mmCIF file of C-alpha atoms in Angstrom:
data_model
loop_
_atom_site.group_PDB
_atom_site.id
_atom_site.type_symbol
_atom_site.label_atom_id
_atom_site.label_comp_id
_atom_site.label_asym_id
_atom_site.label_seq_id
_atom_site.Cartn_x
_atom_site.Cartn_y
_atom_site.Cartn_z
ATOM 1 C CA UNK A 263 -11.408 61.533 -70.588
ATOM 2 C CA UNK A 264 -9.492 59.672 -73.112
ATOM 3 C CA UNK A 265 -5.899 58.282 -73.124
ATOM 4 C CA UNK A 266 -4.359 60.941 -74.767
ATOM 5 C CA UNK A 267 -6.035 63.715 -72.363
ATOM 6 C CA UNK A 268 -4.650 62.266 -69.314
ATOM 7 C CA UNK A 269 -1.439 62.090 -70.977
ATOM 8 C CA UNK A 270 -1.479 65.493 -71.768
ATOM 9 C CA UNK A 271 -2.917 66.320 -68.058
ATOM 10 C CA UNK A 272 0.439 64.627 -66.158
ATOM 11 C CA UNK A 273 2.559 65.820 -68.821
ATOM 12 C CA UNK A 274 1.383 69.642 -67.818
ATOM 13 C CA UNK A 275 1.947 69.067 -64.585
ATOM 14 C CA UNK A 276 5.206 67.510 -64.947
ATOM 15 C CA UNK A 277 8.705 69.456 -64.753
ATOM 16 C CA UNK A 278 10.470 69.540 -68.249
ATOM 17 C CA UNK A 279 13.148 67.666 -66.381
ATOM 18 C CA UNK A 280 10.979 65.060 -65.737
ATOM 19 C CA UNK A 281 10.999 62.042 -67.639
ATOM 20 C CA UNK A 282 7.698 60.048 -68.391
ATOM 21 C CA UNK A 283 7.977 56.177 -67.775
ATOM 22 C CA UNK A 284 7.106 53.946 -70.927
ATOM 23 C CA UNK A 285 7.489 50.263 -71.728
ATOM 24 C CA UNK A 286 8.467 48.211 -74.175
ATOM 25 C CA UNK A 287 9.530 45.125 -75.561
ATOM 26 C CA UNK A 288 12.129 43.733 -78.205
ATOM 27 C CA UNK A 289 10.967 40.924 -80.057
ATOM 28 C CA UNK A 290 13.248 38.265 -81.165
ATOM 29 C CA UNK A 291 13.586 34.985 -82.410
ATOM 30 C CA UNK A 292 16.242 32.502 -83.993
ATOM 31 C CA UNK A 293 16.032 31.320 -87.637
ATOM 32 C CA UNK A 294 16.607 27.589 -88.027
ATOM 33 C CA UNK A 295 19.936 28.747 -89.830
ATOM 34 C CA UNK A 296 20.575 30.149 -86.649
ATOM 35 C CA UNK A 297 20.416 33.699 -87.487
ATOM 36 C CA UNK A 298 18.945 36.331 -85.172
ATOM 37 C CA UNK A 299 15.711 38.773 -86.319
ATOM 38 C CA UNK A 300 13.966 41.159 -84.936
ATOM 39 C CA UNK A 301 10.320 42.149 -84.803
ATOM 40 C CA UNK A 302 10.116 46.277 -85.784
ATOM 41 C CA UNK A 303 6.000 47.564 -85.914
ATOM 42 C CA UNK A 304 5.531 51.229 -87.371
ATOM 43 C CA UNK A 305 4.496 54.043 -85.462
ATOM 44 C CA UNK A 306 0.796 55.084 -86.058
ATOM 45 C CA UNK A 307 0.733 58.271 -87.272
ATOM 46 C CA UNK A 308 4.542 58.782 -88.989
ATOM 47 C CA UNK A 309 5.128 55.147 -89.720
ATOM 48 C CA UNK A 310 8.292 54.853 -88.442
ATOM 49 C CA UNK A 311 10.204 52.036 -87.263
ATOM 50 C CA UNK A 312 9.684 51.274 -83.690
ATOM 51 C CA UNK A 313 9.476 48.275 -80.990
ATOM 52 C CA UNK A 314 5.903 47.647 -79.298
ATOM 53 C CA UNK A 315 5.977 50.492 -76.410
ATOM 54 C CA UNK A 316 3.738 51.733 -74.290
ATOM 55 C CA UNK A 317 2.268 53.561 -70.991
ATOM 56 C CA UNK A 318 2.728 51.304 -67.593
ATOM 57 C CA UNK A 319 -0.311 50.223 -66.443
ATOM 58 C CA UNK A 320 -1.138 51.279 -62.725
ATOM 59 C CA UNK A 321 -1.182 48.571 -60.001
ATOM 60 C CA UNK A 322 0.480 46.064 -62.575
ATOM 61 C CA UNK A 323 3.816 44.765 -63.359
ATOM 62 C CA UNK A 324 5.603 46.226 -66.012
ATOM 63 C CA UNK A 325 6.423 43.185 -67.293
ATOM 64 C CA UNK A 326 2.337 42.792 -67.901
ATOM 65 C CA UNK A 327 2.322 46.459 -69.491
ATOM 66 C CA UNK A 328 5.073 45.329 -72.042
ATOM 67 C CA UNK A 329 3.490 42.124 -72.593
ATOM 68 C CA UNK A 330 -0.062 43.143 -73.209
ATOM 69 C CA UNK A 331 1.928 45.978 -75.809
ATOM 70 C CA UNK A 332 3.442 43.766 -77.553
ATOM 71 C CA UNK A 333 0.211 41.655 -77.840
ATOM 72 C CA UNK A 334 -1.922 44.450 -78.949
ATOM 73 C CA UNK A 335 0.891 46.189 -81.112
ATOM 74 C CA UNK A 336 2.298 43.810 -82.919
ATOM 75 C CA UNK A 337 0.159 41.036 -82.570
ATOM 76 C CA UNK A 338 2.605 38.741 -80.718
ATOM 77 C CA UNK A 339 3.367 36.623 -77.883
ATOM 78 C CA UNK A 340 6.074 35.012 -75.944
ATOM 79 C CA UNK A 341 8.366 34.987 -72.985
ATOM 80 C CA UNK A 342 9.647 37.855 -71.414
ATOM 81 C CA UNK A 343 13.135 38.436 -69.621
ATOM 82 C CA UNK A 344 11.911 39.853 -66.123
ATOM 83 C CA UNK A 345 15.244 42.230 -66.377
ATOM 84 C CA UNK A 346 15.422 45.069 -68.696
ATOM 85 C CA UNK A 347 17.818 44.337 -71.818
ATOM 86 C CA UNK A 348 17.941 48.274 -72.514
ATOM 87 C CA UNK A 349 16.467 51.931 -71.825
ATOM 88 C CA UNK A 350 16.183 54.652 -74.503
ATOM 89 C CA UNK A 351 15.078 57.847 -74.143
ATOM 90 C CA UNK A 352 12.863 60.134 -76.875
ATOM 91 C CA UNK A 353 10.709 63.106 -77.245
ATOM 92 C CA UNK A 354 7.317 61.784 -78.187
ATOM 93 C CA UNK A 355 4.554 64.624 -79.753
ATOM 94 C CA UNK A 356 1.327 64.545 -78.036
ATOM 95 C CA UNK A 357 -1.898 64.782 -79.115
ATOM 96 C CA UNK A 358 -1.999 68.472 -77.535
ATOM 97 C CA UNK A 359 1.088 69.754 -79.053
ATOM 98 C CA UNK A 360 3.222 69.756 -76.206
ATOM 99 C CA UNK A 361 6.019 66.947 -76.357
ATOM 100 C CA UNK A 362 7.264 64.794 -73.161
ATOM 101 C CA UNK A 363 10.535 63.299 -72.614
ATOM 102 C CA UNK A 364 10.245 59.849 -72.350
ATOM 103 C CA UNK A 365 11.852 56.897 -71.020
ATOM 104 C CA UNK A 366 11.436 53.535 -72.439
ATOM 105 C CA UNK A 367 12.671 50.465 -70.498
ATOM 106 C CA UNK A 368 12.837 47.400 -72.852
ATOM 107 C CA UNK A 369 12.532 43.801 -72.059
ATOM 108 C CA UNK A 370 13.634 41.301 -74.211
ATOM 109 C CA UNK A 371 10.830 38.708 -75.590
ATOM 110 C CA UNK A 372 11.139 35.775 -76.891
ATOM 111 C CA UNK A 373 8.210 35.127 -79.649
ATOM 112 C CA UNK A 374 6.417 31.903 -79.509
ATOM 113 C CA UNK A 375 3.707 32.739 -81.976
ATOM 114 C CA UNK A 376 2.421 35.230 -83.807
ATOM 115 C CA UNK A 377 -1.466 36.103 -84.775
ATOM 116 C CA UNK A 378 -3.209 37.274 -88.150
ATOM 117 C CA UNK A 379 -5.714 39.363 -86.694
ATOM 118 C CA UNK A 380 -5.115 41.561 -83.791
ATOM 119 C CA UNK A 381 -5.991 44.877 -82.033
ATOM 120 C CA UNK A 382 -3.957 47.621 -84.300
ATOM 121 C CA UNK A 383 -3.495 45.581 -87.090
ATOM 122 C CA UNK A 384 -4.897 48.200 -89.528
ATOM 123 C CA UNK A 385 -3.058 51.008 -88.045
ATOM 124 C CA UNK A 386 0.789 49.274 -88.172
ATOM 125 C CA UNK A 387 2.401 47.415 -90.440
ATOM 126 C CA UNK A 388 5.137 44.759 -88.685
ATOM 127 C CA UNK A 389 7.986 43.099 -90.135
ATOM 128 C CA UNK A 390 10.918 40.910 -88.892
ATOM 129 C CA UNK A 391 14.724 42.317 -89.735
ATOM 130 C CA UNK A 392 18.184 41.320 -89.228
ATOM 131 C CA UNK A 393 19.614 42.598 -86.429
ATOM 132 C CA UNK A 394 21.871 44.829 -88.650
ATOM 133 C CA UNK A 395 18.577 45.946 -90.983
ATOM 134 C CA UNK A 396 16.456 46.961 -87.433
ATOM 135 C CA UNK A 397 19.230 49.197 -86.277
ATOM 136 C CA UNK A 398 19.206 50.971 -90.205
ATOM 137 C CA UNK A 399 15.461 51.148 -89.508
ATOM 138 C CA UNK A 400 14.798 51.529 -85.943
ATOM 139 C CA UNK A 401 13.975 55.548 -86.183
ATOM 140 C CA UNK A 402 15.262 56.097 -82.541
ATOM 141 C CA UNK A 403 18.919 56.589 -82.251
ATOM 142 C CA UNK A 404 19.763 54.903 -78.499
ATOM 143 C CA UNK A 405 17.802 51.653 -79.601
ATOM 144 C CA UNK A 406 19.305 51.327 -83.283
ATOM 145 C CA UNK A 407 22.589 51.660 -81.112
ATOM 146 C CA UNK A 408 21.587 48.639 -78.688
ATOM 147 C CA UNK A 409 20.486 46.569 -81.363
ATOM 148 C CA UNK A 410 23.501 47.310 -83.541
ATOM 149 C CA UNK A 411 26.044 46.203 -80.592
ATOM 150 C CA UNK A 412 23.664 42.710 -80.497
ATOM 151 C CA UNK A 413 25.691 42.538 -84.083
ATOM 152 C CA UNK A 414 28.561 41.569 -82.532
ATOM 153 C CA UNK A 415 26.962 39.317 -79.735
ATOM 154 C CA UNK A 416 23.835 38.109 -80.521
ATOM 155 C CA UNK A 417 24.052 35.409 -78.038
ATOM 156 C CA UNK A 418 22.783 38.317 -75.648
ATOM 157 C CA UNK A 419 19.282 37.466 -77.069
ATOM 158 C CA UNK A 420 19.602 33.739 -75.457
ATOM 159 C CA UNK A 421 20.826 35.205 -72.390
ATOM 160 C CA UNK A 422 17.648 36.241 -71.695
ATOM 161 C CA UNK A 423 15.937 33.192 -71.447
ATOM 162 C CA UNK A 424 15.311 31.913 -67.908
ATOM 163 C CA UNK A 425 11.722 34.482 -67.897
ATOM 164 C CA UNK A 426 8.639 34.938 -66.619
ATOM 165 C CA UNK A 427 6.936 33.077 -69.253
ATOM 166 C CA UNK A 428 3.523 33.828 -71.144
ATOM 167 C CA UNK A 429 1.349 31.094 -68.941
ATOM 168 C CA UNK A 430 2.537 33.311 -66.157
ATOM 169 C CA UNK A 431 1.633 36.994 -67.606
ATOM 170 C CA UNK A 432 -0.874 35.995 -69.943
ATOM 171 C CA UNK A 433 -4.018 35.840 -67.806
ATOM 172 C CA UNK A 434 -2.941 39.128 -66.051
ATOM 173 C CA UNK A 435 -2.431 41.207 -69.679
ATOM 174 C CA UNK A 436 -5.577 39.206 -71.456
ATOM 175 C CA UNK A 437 -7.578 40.496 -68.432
ATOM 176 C CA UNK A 438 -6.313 44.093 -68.901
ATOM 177 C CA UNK A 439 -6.766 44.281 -72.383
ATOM 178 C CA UNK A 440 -10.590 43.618 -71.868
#
């Protein structure tokens, strides 16, 4: 059974009150001129602006789901802030036609490097913005909201540094990635 068959198996079984759990991460980094960007990927089949998300991965951490997202999404790594900088909810379309309320908790990342080949790399473009352009692009309302408030403070971004760094998670998401 693929992915999006089990997906559509819990989601039948779950009460449209229910929320489904998803993870993500917002990537960041600081220009030398000491401006903040942001790291936006498109969706896969609408191509709209989004942050690496995904499903939690059973028995892990979610700070390993998020990481090994953001790794296969975008094509990035870094360190992670081991508490949540946001939660937004959505209504994502399944495969099946049904759609699920969803619940994305975000962790901040900090991006140490970047690769030039990597798992959906022909299926999403990425892109880094200002923290002003993400929230014009960002196609889901509670996160362009977020990011738009980090306008007006962006030292929130450095706040989160003090993580669970990528020696710690990296062996643990490279492993479940395989």
């Amino acid at each position: 059974m693929n992915a999006a068959a089990k997906i559509d198996d819990q989601v039948s079984e779950v009460n449209a009150m229910d929320e489904l759990q998803q993870v993500g991460v917002l990537p960041w980094r600081i220009r030398r001129d000491g401006e903040p960007k942001v790291l936006l990927i498109t969706s896969r089949r609408r191509g709209r602006w989004i942050v690496p998300k995904g499903w939690p991965m059973k028995g892990r951490d979610l700070l390993v789901a998020a990481s090994r997202e953001a790794f296969e999404e975008a094509g990035i790594f870094g360190e992670i802030c081991p508490a949540p900088v946001t939660e937004y909810r959505y209504m994502k379309a399944l495969d099946s036609g049904l759609e699920a309320r969803c619940r994305v908790t975000v962790f901040g990342m900090k991006v140490r490097g970047t690769l030039s080949h990597w798992r959906e790399k022909g299926q999403r473009q990425r892109r880094w913005f200002s923290l002003g352009e993400a929230a014009d692009k960002l196609d889901d309302a509670e996160l362009a909201e977020f990011v738009r408030a980090l306008e007006a403070k962006p030292d929130r971004l450095k706040q989160s540094v003090g993580f669970a760094g990528w020696d710690r998670l990296s062996s643990e998401a490279q492993s479940c990635a395989e």
